[in-house]
PDB file of C-alpha atoms in Angstrom:
ATOM      1  CA  MET J  26     -31.454 -11.190  -5.891  1.00 88.00           C
ATOM      2  CA  LEU J  27     -27.711 -11.367  -5.549  1.00 93.00           C
ATOM      3  CA  ASN J  28     -25.501  -9.669  -2.988  1.00 95.00           C
ATOM      4  CA  ARG J  29     -21.954 -11.107  -3.235  1.00 96.00           C
ATOM      5  CA  VAL J  30     -18.635  -9.331  -2.952  1.00 95.00           C
ATOM      6  CA  ILE J  31     -15.219 -10.824  -3.705  1.00 96.00           C
ATOM      7  CA  LEU J  32     -12.195  -8.675  -2.930  1.00 96.00           C
ATOM      8  CA  MET J  33      -8.457  -9.048  -2.637  1.00 95.00           C
ATOM      9  CA  GLY J  34      -6.381  -6.331  -1.053  1.00 95.00           C
ATOM     10  CA  ARG J  35      -3.975  -5.385   1.706  1.00 96.00           C
ATOM     11  CA  ILE J  36      -5.038  -4.956   5.317  1.00 96.00           C
ATOM     12  CA  THR J  37      -4.490  -1.315   6.283  1.00 96.00           C
ATOM     13  CA  ASN J  38      -5.064  -1.383  10.033  1.00 96.00           C
ATOM     14  CA  ASP J  39      -3.798  -3.206  13.101  1.00 95.00           C
ATOM     15  CA  LEU J  40      -6.234  -6.000  13.887  1.00 95.00           C
ATOM     16  CA  GLU J  41      -8.018  -6.131  17.225  1.00 94.00           C
ATOM     17  CA  ILE J  42     -10.861  -8.437  18.156  1.00 95.00           C
ATOM     18  CA  ARG J  43     -13.607  -7.024  20.319  1.00 95.00           C
ATOM     19  CA  GLN J  44     -16.386  -8.800  22.169  1.00 94.00           C
ATOM     20  CA  THR J  45     -20.030  -7.784  22.157  1.00 93.00           C
ATOM     21  CA  GLN J  46     -21.967  -7.861  25.420  1.00 94.00           C
ATOM     22  CA  SER J  47     -23.342 -11.248  24.381  1.00 94.00           C
ATOM     23  CA  GLY J  48     -19.802 -12.625  23.858  1.00 93.00           C
ATOM     24  CA  THR J  49     -19.669 -12.529  20.048  1.00 94.00           C
ATOM     25  CA  SER J  50     -16.182 -11.905  18.636  1.00 95.00           C
ATOM     26  CA  VAL J  51     -16.094  -9.007  16.145  1.00 96.00           C
ATOM     27  CA  LEU J  52     -13.173  -7.905  13.978  1.00 97.00           C
ATOM     28  CA  ASN J  53     -13.243  -4.736  11.880  1.00 96.00           C
ATOM     29  CA  LEU J  54     -10.635  -4.373   9.172  1.00 96.00           C
ATOM     30  CA  ARG J  55     -10.034  -2.144   6.200  1.00 97.00           C
ATOM     31  CA  ILE J  56      -8.493  -3.412   3.013  1.00 97.00           C
ATOM     32  CA  ALA J  57      -6.953  -1.388   0.219  1.00 95.00           C
ATOM     33  CA  VAL J  58      -8.100  -2.705  -3.148  1.00 95.00           C
ATOM     34  CA  ASP J  59      -6.400  -1.405  -6.293  1.00 91.00           C
ATOM     35  CA  ARG J  60      -8.583  -0.163  -9.111  1.00 87.00           C
ATOM     36  CA  ASN J  61      -7.895  -1.303 -12.651  1.00 81.00           C
ATOM     37  CA  SER J  62      -6.063   1.449 -14.480  1.00 74.00           C
ATOM     38  CA  ARG J  63      -4.682   1.718 -17.983  1.00 74.00           C
ATOM     39  CA  GLN J  64      -1.713   3.735 -16.813  1.00 73.00           C
ATOM     40  CA  GLU J  65       0.533   2.632 -13.951  1.00 70.00           C
ATOM     41  CA  GLU J  66       1.025   6.240 -12.782  1.00 73.00           C
ATOM     42  CA  GLU J  67      -2.701   6.637 -12.190  1.00 76.00           C
ATOM     43  CA  LYS J  68      -2.973   3.685  -9.810  1.00 80.00           C
ATOM     44  CA  GLN J  69      -5.776   4.302  -7.328  1.00 87.00           C
ATOM     45  CA  SER J  70      -7.133   2.279  -4.439  1.00 91.00           C
ATOM     46  CA  ASP J  71     -10.415   1.984  -2.632  1.00 93.00           C
ATOM     47  CA  PHE J  72     -10.388   1.456   1.133  1.00 96.00           C
ATOM     48  CA  ILE J  73     -13.158  -0.934   2.104  1.00 96.00           C
ATOM     49  CA  THR J  74     -14.366  -1.627   5.619  1.00 96.00           C
ATOM     50  CA  CYS J  75     -15.003  -5.299   6.336  1.00 97.00           C
ATOM     51  CA  VAL J  76     -16.442  -7.053   9.386  1.00 96.00           C
ATOM     52  CA  ALA J  77     -15.878 -10.635  10.538  1.00 96.00           C
ATOM     53  CA  PHE J  78     -17.614 -12.438  13.377  1.00 96.00           C
ATOM     54  CA  ASN J  79     -16.882 -15.361  15.685  1.00 95.00           C
ATOM     55  CA  GLN J  80     -14.566 -18.041  14.223  1.00 95.00           C
ATOM     56  CA  ARG J  81     -13.792 -16.046  11.076  1.00 96.00           C
ATOM     57  CA  ALA J  82     -12.750 -13.095  13.226  1.00 95.00           C
ATOM     58  CA  GLU J  83     -10.490 -15.335  15.325  1.00 95.00           C
ATOM     59  CA  PHE J  84      -8.988 -16.916  12.181  1.00 95.00           C
ATOM     60  CA  ILE J  85      -8.188 -13.582  10.528  1.00 96.00           C
ATOM     61  CA  ASN J  86      -6.746 -12.184  13.751  1.00 96.00           C
ATOM     62  CA  LYS J  87      -4.498 -15.242  14.148  1.00 95.00           C
ATOM     63  CA  TYR J  88      -3.167 -15.593  10.587  1.00 94.00           C
ATOM     64  CA  PHE J  89      -3.242 -12.086   9.081  1.00 95.00           C
ATOM     65  CA  HIS J  90      -1.648  -8.788  10.032  1.00 94.00           C
ATOM     66  CA  LYS J  91      -1.461  -5.221   8.809  1.00 95.00           C
ATOM     67  CA  GLY J  92       0.045  -5.167   5.318  1.00 94.00           C
ATOM     68  CA  ASN J  93      -0.881  -8.770   4.451  1.00 95.00           C
ATOM     69  CA  LEU J  94      -2.689  -9.524   1.225  1.00 96.00           C
ATOM     70  CA  ILE J  95      -6.075 -11.126   1.943  1.00 96.00           C
ATOM     71  CA  ALA J  96      -8.913 -12.462  -0.206  1.00 96.00           C
ATOM     72  CA  ILE J  97     -12.430 -12.199   1.165  1.00 96.00           C
ATOM     73  CA  GLU J  98     -15.924 -13.095   0.068  1.00 97.00           C
ATOM     74  CA  GLY J  99     -19.025 -11.714   1.683  1.00 96.00           C
ATOM     75  CA  ASN J 100     -22.043  -9.492   1.256  1.00 96.00           C
ATOM     76  CA  LEU J 101     -22.757  -5.793   1.547  1.00 96.00           C
ATOM     77  CA  ARG J 102     -24.624  -4.477   4.581  1.00 96.00           C
ATOM     78  CA  SER J 103     -25.816  -0.899   4.841  1.00 95.00           C
ATOM     79  CA  SER J 104     -26.771   0.867   8.034  1.00 93.00           C
ATOM     80  CA  THR J 105     -27.271   4.331   9.446  1.00 94.00           C
ATOM     81  CA  TYR J 106     -26.484   5.953  12.739  1.00 92.00           C
ATOM     82  CA  ASP J 107     -26.851   9.373  14.312  1.00 94.00           C
ATOM     83  CA  ASP J 108     -23.769  10.924  15.892  1.00 93.00           C
ATOM     84  CA  LYS J 109     -23.765  12.968  19.092  1.00 94.00           C
ATOM     85  CA  ASN J 110     -24.503  16.128  17.054  1.00 95.00           C
ATOM     86  CA  GLY J 111     -27.602  14.553  15.547  1.00 94.00           C
ATOM     87  CA  SER J 112     -26.108  14.132  12.068  1.00 95.00           C
ATOM     88  CA  ARG J 113     -27.149  10.995  10.233  1.00 95.00           C
ATOM     89  CA  HIS J 114     -24.381   8.849   8.729  1.00 95.00           C
ATOM     90  CA  TYR J 115     -24.756   6.088   6.151  1.00 95.00           C
ATOM     91  CA  VAL J 116     -22.329   3.170   6.303  1.00 93.00           C
ATOM     92  CA  THR J 117     -21.763   0.243   3.946  1.00 95.00           C
ATOM     93  CA  ASP J 118     -19.551  -2.643   5.075  1.00 96.00           C
ATOM     94  CA  VAL J 119     -18.648  -6.042   3.692  1.00 97.00           C
ATOM     95  CA  TRP J 120     -19.669  -8.802   6.117  1.00 97.00           C
ATOM     96  CA  ILE J 121     -17.151 -11.582   5.560  1.00 97.00           C
ATOM     97  CA  ASP J 122     -18.437 -15.095   4.842  1.00 96.00           C
ATOM     98  CA  ASN J 123     -15.169 -16.631   3.588  1.00 94.00           C
ATOM     99  CA  VAL J 124     -11.516 -15.683   3.840  1.00 94.00           C
ATOM    100  CA  SER J 125      -8.571 -17.087   1.891  1.00 91.00           C
ATOM    101  CA  PHE J 126      -4.826 -16.857   1.819  1.00 90.00           C
ATOM    102  CA  THR J 127      -3.571 -15.389  -1.452  1.00 87.00           C
ATOM    103  CA  GLY J 128      -0.445 -17.486  -1.890  1.00 81.00           C
ATOM    104  CA  GLU J 129       1.696 -14.441  -1.220  1.00 77.00           C
ATOM    105  CA  ARG J 130       5.012 -15.385   0.314  1.00 70.00           C
ATOM    106  CA  ALA J 131       6.813 -13.186   2.817  1.00 60.00           C
ATOM    107  CA  SER J 132       9.678 -12.660   0.341  1.00 55.00           C
ATOM    108  CA  ASP J 133       7.205 -11.477  -2.342  1.00 56.00           C
ATOM    109  CA  ARG J 134       5.681  -8.958   0.024  1.00 53.00           C
ATOM    110  CA  ASP J 135       9.021  -7.696   1.351  1.00 51.00           C
ATOM    111  CA  ASN J 136      10.598  -7.261  -2.097  1.00 47.00           C
ATOM    112  CA  SER J 137       7.620  -5.944  -4.030  1.00 44.00           C
ATOM    113  CA  GLY J 138       7.794  -2.421  -2.659  1.00 41.00           C
ATOM    114  CA  SER J 139       4.074  -2.117  -3.373  1.00 42.00           C
ATOM    115  CA  SER J 140       3.077  -2.044   0.258  1.00 40.00           C
ATOM    116  CA  SER J 141       3.839   0.909   2.469  1.00 37.00           C
ATOM    117  CA  PHE J 142       2.543  -0.910   5.522  1.00 37.00           C
ATOM    118  CA  GLN J 143       4.727  -2.520   8.160  1.00 36.00           C
ATOM    119  CA  SER J 144       3.991  -6.216   8.402  1.00 36.00           C
ATOM    120  CA  SER J 145       4.243  -8.153  11.628  1.00 36.00           C
ATOM    121  CA  TYR J 146       4.976 -11.397   9.778  1.00 36.00           C
ATOM    122  CA  ARG J 147       7.579 -13.450  11.600  1.00 36.00           C
ATOM    123  CA  GLN J 148       9.874 -15.890   9.848  1.00 36.00           C
ATOM    124  CA  PRO J 149       9.661 -19.473  11.173  1.00 37.00           C
ATOM    125  CA  THR J 150      12.464 -20.286  13.581  1.00 38.00           C
ATOM    126  CA  GLN J 151      13.029 -23.791  12.206  1.00 39.00           C
ATOM    127  CA  GLN J 152      14.423 -24.515   8.765  1.00 39.00           C
ATOM    128  CA  GLN J 153      11.598 -25.817   6.578  1.00 37.00           C
ATOM    129  CA  PRO J 154      12.425 -28.850   4.378  1.00 38.00           C
ATOM    130  CA  ALA J 155      12.632 -28.302   0.633  1.00 37.00           C
ATOM    131  CA  TYR J 156       9.481 -29.180  -1.274  1.00 36.00           C
ATOM    132  CA  ASN J 157      10.997 -32.350  -2.739  1.00 38.00           C
ATOM    133  CA  GLU J 158      12.234 -33.806   0.536  1.00 38.00           C
ATOM    134  CA  PRO J 159      10.005 -36.440   2.137  1.00 41.00           C
ATOM    135  CA  ALA J 160       8.321 -35.374   5.351  1.00 42.00           C
ATOM    136  CA  SER J 161       9.600 -36.933   8.543  1.00 42.00           C
ATOM    137  CA  ASN J 162       6.051 -37.949   9.520  1.00 41.00           C
ATOM    138  CA  PRO J 163       4.326 -38.951   6.283  1.00 43.00           C
ATOM    139  CA  ILE J 164       0.564 -39.061   6.438  1.00 43.00           C
ATOM    140  CA  ALA J 165      -1.030 -42.212   5.098  1.00 44.00           C
ATOM    141  CA  ILE J 166      -3.464 -41.217   2.370  1.00 46.00           C
ATOM    142  CA  GLY J 167      -4.608 -44.674   1.388  1.00 49.00           C
ATOM    143  CA  ASN J 168      -3.687 -47.356  -1.061  1.00 50.00           C
ATOM    144  CA  MET J 169      -3.481 -46.504  -4.761  1.00 51.00           C
ATOM    145  CA  ASP J 170      -5.499 -49.675  -5.442  1.00 54.00           C
ATOM    146  CA  ASP J 171      -8.500 -47.857  -3.925  1.00 52.00           C
ATOM    147  CA  PHE J 172      -8.621 -45.456  -6.883  1.00 52.00           C
ATOM    148  CA  GLU J 173     -10.202 -46.094 -10.249  1.00 53.00           C
ATOM    149  CA  GLU J 174      -8.611 -44.893 -13.500  1.00 54.00           C
ATOM    150  CA  ILE J 175     -11.047 -42.974 -15.725  1.00 53.00           C
ATOM    151  CA  LEU J 176     -10.316 -43.499 -19.398  1.00 54.00           C
ATOM    152  CA  SER J 177     -13.060 -41.210 -20.702  1.00 54.00           C
ATOM    153  CA  ASP J 178     -14.589 -38.015 -19.391  1.00 55.00           C
ATOM    154  CA  ASP J 179     -18.100 -38.936 -20.591  1.00 58.00           C
ATOM    155  CA  GLY J 180     -19.260 -39.825 -17.081  1.00 57.00           C
ATOM    156  CA  ILE J 181     -17.918 -36.690 -15.416  1.00 54.00           C
ATOM    157  CA  PRO J 182     -20.799 -34.323 -14.576  1.00 55.00           C
ATOM    158  CA  PHE J 183     -18.886 -31.089 -15.246  1.00 47.00           C
TER     159      PHE J 183
END
């Protein structure tokens, strides 16, 4: 049996971590995921409720905000509950196992016009060095003599 979900979409709600009585961190978020459409005018989205726990919840709350593009992987969980009027409700959520940044830059998000959400992204206060400038504190990654050159891919298992 297989129960895996992989989604990429924009966060539609303000994030707020809650604690269970046992101290477990829980974060509920909704993401808007565009449907594939042949015509641009017919663009439609699905709004999917996702749940993260503990360290994943803390990570998402720290690095993502309303309007950010997020990639998640998880599994579907269905449950039911009865409201105060006695009506039964069926709920299906995605329980997040993995979360990833999408590579979206702040300038891409701000200029795309595709998001109607206000983002709380803050620009860094310090000027970041250009990608080709050496870092002021280079990290030693080892000696190149430690690596072996592979002349054929016959021994590679993939």
